[in-house]
Amino acid sequence: MRVYLLLMLVAAAVTFLTTPAARWVAMRTSAISAVRARDVHSVPTPRAGGLAIMLGIVVAVLLASRMPFLEGVFEDRQVFGIVGGALIVCALGWADDIWDLDWLTKLAGQVLAAGFMALNQVQLVTLPTPGGLTIPSSRLSLIATVLVVVIAMNAVNFVDGLDGLAAGIIAIGGTAFFLYTYRLTAEDTPDNYASLAALMMAVLVGVCVGFLPHNFFPSRIFMGDSGSMVLGLVMAGAAITVTGNIKPDVMTGAAAIPALFPLLLPVAVIMLPLTDMAMAVVRRLAAGKSPMAPDRLHLHHRMLALGHSHRRAVLILYVWTAVFAFGAAALVEWDWRIVMSCTAAAVLLAIVVTMGPLRNRGRFLDDDAALEQAGHGSAMAGRPAAPRPRAGAGLGPHAPQNNEESHA
């Protein structure tokens, strides 16, 4: 555990310290989110934070490669497949942050990155169900791998619409997934706790934590596509590597449920992004529009429309992520009846926080107070005050920062 915590700290430190440099690069390359009518931010904001995130991953993985404890992880090509795929989508995302690539070009790049991972043994070949289920052909395996990776990347990309939202969700959900992978490794190989999935999740949590101080409202830099796609790809890659290691017979009796976790837990981790993406696609297709057409009906928009401030909306969505992710992870350790009861109570509490009186609590986690504290008053001077959205009165003036909405 200490090794993983050290790597998490290194990834966080590198990302935190290099984010100002990424901001400088974004300014010099015009990777900047201009202020549009549908945007949340009030001033043009750099959006190449993914460069610092990627650097944090690379440095932490290189350090891990020199540690005897993890030498077995680097005996095959999987780790290089994940890091290499992340580098591909980071470069793709950076190009999109600068030039606003069309959706077909970005999809082709995502497929290329997923294919690179599959060629380096990060491939979904079995489904971890009790008794095991093997994918019958290499072609289907490749298609399944690409599909899972592309969906994960776009799910994280879709939800990256408020300051600190995507990084926080992945940090919280990634922590739950890390604890699961660590426990699974301890059960599977009690004499060796080294695990590629645990390594990548520790690093992923670290880079998110390191980036958040720069990205939480009011944000000084956005992660951009170069960051959101990297987070989704690494999450998917870690999940895929776990599917090849699970042994359903390791856990018996009522604990046989965890045999499904390499599939279920990653879904729980990104439940909000997946839900948001599915709703957006259905909504737009039903309206006769492209699935990538921008609109203002995302989950975070709805939170703002309920009357929540930017920061309250983000923190409440953090709560929902924790409920899903840790609720699923708890099934590994405790009886499912206890877990379901506690999760149901947590869901009720989250509903009260979401729909209750916090929506009109004056300056509690108010955006204006945060802007004043951060010294953004001068940046707002001369700009007309945005009207507060009223609960049930439709959508407020806010919209995603820079990612999915700029894809159209």
Coordinates of C-alpha atoms in Angstrom, one line a residue:
M1 CA 0.0 0.0 0.0
R2 CA 2.8 2.4 0.8
V3 CA 4.3 2.1 -2.7
Y4 CA 0.9 2.9 -4.3
L5 CA 0.4 5.9 -1.9
L6 CA 3.9 7.2 -2.8
L7 CA 3.2 7.0 -6.5
M8 CA -0.2 8.7 -5.9
L9 CA 1.6 11.5 -4.1
V10 CA 4.3 11.8 -6.9
A11 CA 1.6 11.9 -9.6
A12 CA -0.3 14.6 -7.6
A13 CA 2.8 16.7 -7.0
V14 CA 4.0 16.6 -10.6
T15 CA 0.6 17.5 -11.9
F16 CA 0.1 20.3 -9.4
L17 CA 3.6 21.8 -10.1
T18 CA 3.4 21.6 -13.9
T19 CA -0.2 22.8 -14.4
P20 CA 1.0 26.5 -14.5
A21 CA 3.4 25.5 -17.3
A22 CA 0.5 23.8 -19.1
R23 CA -1.4 27.1 -18.7
W24 CA 1.5 29.0 -20.2
V25 CA 1.6 26.6 -23.2
A26 CA -2.1 26.9 -23.7
M27 CA -1.8 30.7 -23.8
R28 CA 1.0 30.5 -26.3
T29 CA -0.8 28.0 -28.6
S30 CA -4.2 29.7 -28.3
A31 CA -5.7 26.6 -26.6
I32 CA -8.2 28.9 -24.9
S33 CA -11.9 28.6 -24.3
A34 CA -13.5 31.8 -25.5
V35 CA -16.6 33.1 -23.7
R36 CA -19.8 32.1 -25.6
A37 CA -23.4 32.6 -24.7
R38 CA -23.8 29.0 -23.4
D39 CA -20.6 28.9 -21.3
V40 CA -20.1 28.9 -17.6
H41 CA -16.8 30.8 -17.4
S42 CA -16.8 34.6 -17.6
V43 CA -13.3 35.2 -19.0
P44 CA -11.3 33.4 -21.7
T45 CA -9.7 30.4 -20.0
P46 CA -6.8 28.2 -21.1
R47 CA -7.8 24.6 -21.6
A48 CA -4.6 22.4 -21.9
G49 CA -4.5 21.1 -18.4
G50 CA -4.4 17.6 -19.8
L51 CA -0.7 18.1 -20.6
A52 CA 0.1 18.4 -16.9
I53 CA -2.2 15.4 -16.2
M54 CA -0.4 13.3 -18.8
L55 CA 3.0 14.4 -17.5
G56 CA 2.0 13.3 -14.0
I57 CA 1.0 9.9 -15.3
V58 CA 4.3 9.4 -17.3
V59 CA 6.6 10.5 -14.4
A60 CA 4.7 8.3 -11.9
V61 CA 4.8 5.2 -14.2
L62 CA 8.5 5.8 -14.9
L63 CA 9.2 5.9 -11.2
A64 CA 7.2 2.7 -10.7
S65 CA 9.2 0.9 -13.4
R66 CA 12.3 1.4 -11.2
M67 CA 10.7 -0.1 -8.1
P68 CA 11.5 -3.8 -7.4
F69 CA 8.0 -4.2 -5.8
L70 CA 6.4 -3.5 -9.2
E71 CA 8.9 -5.1 -11.5
G72 CA 6.4 -7.9 -12.4
V73 CA 3.9 -5.4 -13.7
F74 CA 6.4 -4.3 -16.3
E75 CA 7.2 -7.8 -17.6
D76 CA 4.5 -7.5 -20.3
R77 CA 3.4 -4.7 -22.6
Q78 CA 0.1 -3.8 -21.0
V79 CA 1.4 -0.8 -19.0
F80 CA 3.0 0.6 -22.2
G81 CA -0.2 0.0 -24.0
I82 CA -2.2 2.1 -21.5
V83 CA 0.4 4.9 -21.3
G84 CA 0.9 4.9 -25.1
G85 CA -2.8 5.1 -25.7
A86 CA -3.0 7.9 -23.2
L87 CA -0.3 9.8 -25.1
I88 CA -2.2 9.4 -28.4
V89 CA -5.4 10.8 -27.0
C90 CA -3.6 13.5 -25.1
A91 CA -2.0 14.7 -28.4
L92 CA -5.4 14.4 -30.1
G93 CA -7.1 16.3 -27.4
W94 CA -4.5 19.1 -27.4
A95 CA -5.0 19.4 -31.2
D96 CA -8.7 19.7 -30.6
D97 CA -8.2 22.2 -27.8
I98 CA -6.3 24.4 -30.3
W99 CA -8.1 23.8 -33.6
D100 CA -11.5 22.4 -32.6
L101 CA -11.4 19.2 -34.7
D102 CA -14.5 17.7 -36.1
W103 CA -16.1 14.8 -34.3
L104 CA -15.2 12.2 -37.0
T105 CA -11.5 13.0 -36.7
K106 CA -11.6 12.7 -33.0
L107 CA -13.5 9.4 -33.1
A108 CA -10.9 8.1 -35.5
G109 CA -8.1 9.1 -33.1
Q110 CA -9.9 7.5 -30.2
V111 CA -10.3 4.2 -32.1
L112 CA -6.6 4.4 -33.0
A113 CA -5.7 4.8 -29.3
A114 CA -7.9 1.9 -28.3
G115 CA -6.5 -0.2 -31.0
F116 CA -3.0 0.6 -29.8
M117 CA -3.9 -0.6 -26.4
A118 CA -5.4 -3.8 -27.8
L119 CA -2.2 -4.5 -29.8
N120 CA -0.3 -4.2 -26.5
Q121 CA -2.3 -6.9 -24.8
V122 CA -4.8 -4.6 -23.1
Q123 CA -7.7 -6.5 -24.6
L124 CA -11.0 -7.7 -23.3
V125 CA -10.8 -11.5 -23.9
T126 CA -13.0 -12.8 -21.1
L127 CA -16.0 -11.4 -19.2
P128 CA -15.6 -11.9 -15.5
T129 CA -18.9 -13.7 -14.7
P130 CA -19.1 -16.6 -12.2
G131 CA -17.8 -19.5 -14.2
G132 CA -16.1 -17.2 -16.7
L133 CA -17.2 -16.3 -20.3
T134 CA -14.7 -16.1 -23.1
I135 CA -15.2 -13.8 -26.0
P136 CA -15.3 -16.3 -28.9
S137 CA -13.1 -14.6 -31.5
S138 CA -10.2 -12.2 -31.7
R139 CA -12.2 -9.8 -33.9
L140 CA -15.1 -9.6 -31.4
S141 CA -12.5 -9.1 -28.6
L142 CA -11.0 -6.2 -30.5
I143 CA -14.4 -4.6 -31.2
A144 CA -15.4 -5.0 -27.5
T145 CA -12.2 -3.4 -26.3
V146 CA -12.4 -0.5 -28.7
L147 CA -16.1 0.0 -27.8
V148 CA -15.4 0.0 -24.0
V149 CA -12.5 2.4 -24.3
V150 CA -14.3 4.9 -26.6
I151 CA -17.4 4.9 -24.5
A152 CA -15.4 5.6 -21.3
M153 CA -13.4 8.4 -22.9
N154 CA -16.5 10.1 -24.2
A155 CA -18.4 9.6 -21.0
V156 CA -15.8 11.5 -19.0
N157 CA -15.6 14.1 -21.8
F158 CA -19.4 14.6 -21.7
V159 CA -19.5 15.3 -17.9
D160 CA -16.6 17.8 -18.0
G161 CA -18.9 20.8 -17.9
L162 CA -18.3 22.5 -14.6
D163 CA -15.1 23.6 -12.9
G164 CA -13.6 20.6 -11.1
L165 CA -16.4 18.2 -12.0
A166 CA -14.6 15.6 -14.1
A167 CA -11.4 15.6 -12.0
G168 CA -13.3 15.2 -8.8
I169 CA -15.6 12.5 -10.0
I170 CA -12.6 10.4 -11.3
A171 CA -10.7 11.0 -8.1
I172 CA -13.6 9.8 -5.9
G173 CA -14.6 6.9 -8.1
G174 CA -11.0 6.0 -8.8
T175 CA -10.3 5.7 -5.1
A176 CA -13.1 3.2 -4.7
F177 CA -11.8 1.3 -7.7
F178 CA -8.2 1.4 -6.4
L179 CA -9.3 -0.1 -3.0
Y180 CA -11.2 -2.9 -4.9
T181 CA -8.2 -3.8 -7.1
Y182 CA -5.9 -3.7 -4.1
R183 CA -8.1 -6.1 -2.2
L184 CA -8.6 -8.3 -5.2
T185 CA -4.8 -8.6 -5.6
A186 CA -4.4 -9.4 -1.9
E187 CA -7.0 -12.2 -2.3
D188 CA -5.5 -13.6 -5.5
T189 CA -1.8 -13.4 -4.7
P190 CA -1.3 -12.9 -0.9
D191 CA 2.5 -13.0 -1.3
N192 CA 2.6 -10.3 -4.1
Y193 CA 0.4 -7.2 -4.0
A194 CA 1.8 -5.8 -7.3
S195 CA -1.0 -5.0 -9.7
L196 CA -1.1 -3.0 -13.0
A197 CA -4.8 -2.0 -12.3
A198 CA -3.9 -0.8 -8.8
L199 CA -0.9 1.1 -10.1
M200 CA -2.8 2.9 -12.8
M201 CA -5.7 3.7 -10.5
A202 CA -3.3 5.1 -7.8
V203 CA -1.7 7.3 -10.5
L204 CA -5.0 8.4 -11.9
V205 CA -6.3 9.4 -8.5
G206 CA -3.1 11.3 -7.9
V207 CA -3.2 13.4 -11.1
C208 CA -6.8 14.3 -10.5
V209 CA -6.0 15.4 -6.9
G210 CA -3.0 17.4 -8.2
F211 CA -5.1 19.1 -10.9
L212 CA -8.1 20.0 -8.8
P213 CA -6.6 23.0 -6.9
H214 CA -6.1 24.7 -10.3
N215 CA -9.5 23.6 -11.7
F216 CA -12.0 24.0 -8.9
F217 CA -14.3 27.1 -9.2
P218 CA -13.2 29.7 -10.1
S219 CA -11.0 27.7 -12.5
R220 CA -7.7 29.1 -13.7
I221 CA -7.3 26.3 -16.3
F222 CA -9.6 23.6 -17.9
M223 CA -8.3 20.1 -18.5
G224 CA -9.7 20.2 -22.0
D225 CA -10.1 17.2 -24.3
S226 CA -6.4 16.4 -23.7
G227 CA -7.3 15.7 -20.1
S228 CA -10.8 14.2 -20.1
M229 CA -10.0 11.6 -22.8
V230 CA -6.9 10.5 -20.9
L231 CA -8.8 10.0 -17.7
G232 CA -11.4 7.9 -19.5
L233 CA -8.9 5.8 -21.3
V234 CA -6.8 5.0 -18.2
M235 CA -9.9 4.1 -16.3
A236 CA -11.0 1.7 -19.1
G237 CA -7.5 0.3 -19.4
A238 CA -7.3 -0.5 -15.7
A239 CA -10.7 -2.2 -15.8
I240 CA -9.8 -4.3 -18.8
T241 CA -6.6 -5.5 -17.2
V242 CA -8.5 -6.6 -14.1
T243 CA -10.8 -8.8 -16.2
G244 CA -7.9 -11.1 -17.1
N245 CA -6.9 -11.6 -13.5
I246 CA -10.2 -12.3 -11.7
K247 CA -10.7 -15.8 -10.5
P248 CA -14.3 -16.4 -9.7
D249 CA -13.4 -19.4 -7.5
V250 CA -11.3 -17.2 -5.2
M251 CA -14.4 -15.8 -3.6
T252 CA -17.1 -18.3 -2.6
G253 CA -20.6 -18.3 -1.3
A254 CA -22.4 -14.9 -1.1
A255 CA -19.1 -13.2 -2.1
A256 CA -19.3 -14.7 -5.6
I257 CA -20.9 -11.4 -6.6
P258 CA -17.4 -9.7 -6.7
A259 CA -16.6 -11.9 -9.7
L260 CA -18.7 -9.4 -11.7
F261 CA -16.9 -6.3 -10.3
P262 CA -14.3 -5.7 -13.0
L263 CA -17.3 -4.8 -15.1
L264 CA -19.7 -3.4 -12.6
L265 CA -17.4 -1.2 -10.5
P266 CA -16.0 0.9 -13.4
V267 CA -19.6 1.4 -14.5
A268 CA -20.5 2.6 -11.0
V269 CA -17.5 4.9 -10.9
I270 CA -18.6 6.7 -14.1
M271 CA -22.3 6.2 -13.5
L272 CA -23.0 9.9 -13.7
P273 CA -21.0 10.5 -16.9
L274 CA -22.5 7.4 -18.6
T275 CA -26.0 8.4 -17.6
D276 CA -25.4 12.0 -18.8
M277 CA -24.0 10.7 -22.1
A278 CA -26.9 8.2 -22.7
M279 CA -29.5 10.8 -21.9
A280 CA -27.9 13.3 -24.3
V281 CA -27.6 10.9 -27.1
V282 CA -31.3 9.8 -26.8
R283 CA -32.5 13.3 -26.4
R284 CA -30.7 14.6 -29.4
L285 CA -31.6 11.7 -31.7
A286 CA -35.2 12.0 -30.6
A287 CA -35.0 15.6 -31.7
G288 CA -33.6 14.7 -35.1
K289 CA -30.2 16.1 -34.2
S290 CA -26.6 14.8 -34.2
P291 CA -25.6 13.0 -30.9
M292 CA -22.8 15.5 -30.7
A293 CA -25.0 18.6 -31.2
P294 CA -24.6 21.0 -28.2
D295 CA -27.5 21.7 -25.8
R296 CA -28.0 22.9 -22.3
L297 CA -29.8 19.9 -20.7
H298 CA -26.9 18.0 -19.1
L299 CA -27.1 16.9 -15.5
H300 CA -24.9 19.8 -14.4
H301 CA -27.2 22.3 -16.2
R302 CA -30.1 20.8 -14.4
M303 CA -28.4 21.3 -11.1
L304 CA -27.8 25.0 -11.9
A305 CA -31.5 25.2 -13.0
L306 CA -32.6 23.9 -9.6
G307 CA -30.9 27.0 -8.1
H308 CA -27.6 25.6 -6.9
S309 CA -24.4 27.6 -7.3
H310 CA -21.6 26.3 -9.4
R311 CA -19.7 25.0 -6.4
R312 CA -22.7 23.4 -4.8
A313 CA -23.6 21.7 -8.0
V314 CA -20.2 20.2 -8.3
L315 CA -20.0 19.0 -4.7
I316 CA -23.5 17.4 -4.8
L317 CA -22.4 15.5 -7.9
Y318 CA -19.4 14.4 -6.0
V319 CA -21.7 13.0 -3.4
W320 CA -23.7 11.0 -5.9
T321 CA -20.5 9.6 -7.4
A322 CA -19.3 8.5 -3.9
V323 CA -22.7 6.8 -3.2
F324 CA -22.5 4.8 -6.4
A325 CA -18.8 4.0 -6.3
F326 CA -18.3 3.2 -2.7
G327 CA -21.7 1.5 -2.5
A328 CA -20.5 -1.0 -5.2
A329 CA -17.1 -1.4 -3.7
A330 CA -18.5 -2.1 -0.2
L331 CA -20.1 -5.3 -1.6
V332 CA -16.7 -6.9 -1.6
E333 CA -16.3 -6.6 2.2
W334 CA -19.9 -6.7 3.6
D335 CA -23.1 -8.6 3.2
W336 CA -25.1 -7.3 0.3
R337 CA -28.2 -6.7 2.5
I338 CA -26.3 -4.4 4.8
V339 CA -24.7 -2.6 1.8
M340 CA -28.0 -2.1 0.0
S341 CA -29.6 -0.7 3.2
C342 CA -26.8 1.8 3.7
T343 CA -26.7 2.7 0.0
A344 CA -30.5 3.3 0.0
A345 CA -30.1 5.6 3.1
A346 CA -27.2 7.4 1.3
V347 CA -29.3 7.9 -1.8
L348 CA -32.2 9.4 0.2
L349 CA -29.7 11.8 1.9
A350 CA -28.3 12.7 -1.6
I351 CA -31.8 13.4 -2.8
V352 CA -32.4 15.7 0.2
V353 CA -29.2 17.6 -0.5
T354 CA -30.0 17.9 -4.2
M355 CA -33.6 18.9 -3.9
G356 CA -33.7 20.5 -0.4
P357 CA -33.3 23.9 1.0
L358 CA -29.6 24.2 0.1
R359 CA -30.7 25.5 -3.3
N360 CA -31.6 28.9 -1.6
R361 CA -29.1 29.1 1.2
G362 CA -27.7 32.6 0.3
R363 CA -23.9 32.7 0.3
F364 CA -23.4 29.1 1.4
L365 CA -20.8 27.9 -1.2
D366 CA -21.9 30.9 -3.3
D367 CA -20.1 31.6 -6.5
D368 CA -19.9 35.3 -6.0
A369 CA -18.1 34.8 -2.6
A370 CA -15.6 32.5 -4.3
L371 CA -14.9 35.0 -7.1
E372 CA -14.4 37.8 -4.6
Q373 CA -12.0 35.7 -2.5
A374 CA -10.0 34.7 -5.6
G375 CA -9.8 38.3 -6.7
H376 CA -11.9 37.9 -9.8
G377 CA -13.8 41.1 -9.1
S378 CA -11.9 43.1 -11.7
A379 CA -12.4 40.4 -14.3
M380 CA -16.1 40.7 -13.7
A381 CA -16.2 44.5 -13.7
G382 CA -18.3 45.9 -16.4
R383 CA -20.1 42.7 -17.2
P384 CA -23.8 42.5 -16.6
A385 CA -24.8 40.3 -13.7
A386 CA -26.0 36.9 -14.8
P387 CA -29.5 36.2 -13.6
R388 CA -29.9 33.5 -10.9
P389 CA -31.8 30.5 -12.3
R390 CA -35.0 29.8 -10.4
A391 CA -36.0 26.4 -9.3
G392 CA -38.3 24.8 -11.9
A393 CA -38.0 27.8 -14.2
G394 CA -35.9 26.2 -16.9
L395 CA -32.2 26.4 -17.4
G396 CA -29.9 29.2 -16.1
P397 CA -27.3 31.0 -18.0
H398 CA -24.6 28.4 -17.6
A399 CA -23.3 25.6 -19.9
P400 CA -20.3 23.4 -20.3
Q401 CA -16.9 24.8 -20.2
N402 CA -15.1 23.6 -23.2
N403 CA -15.3 19.9 -24.0
E404 CA -18.3 18.0 -25.3
E405 CA -20.2 21.1 -26.3
S406 CA -17.3 22.3 -28.4
H407 CA -17.3 19.0 -30.3
A408 CA -20.2 19.8 -32.5

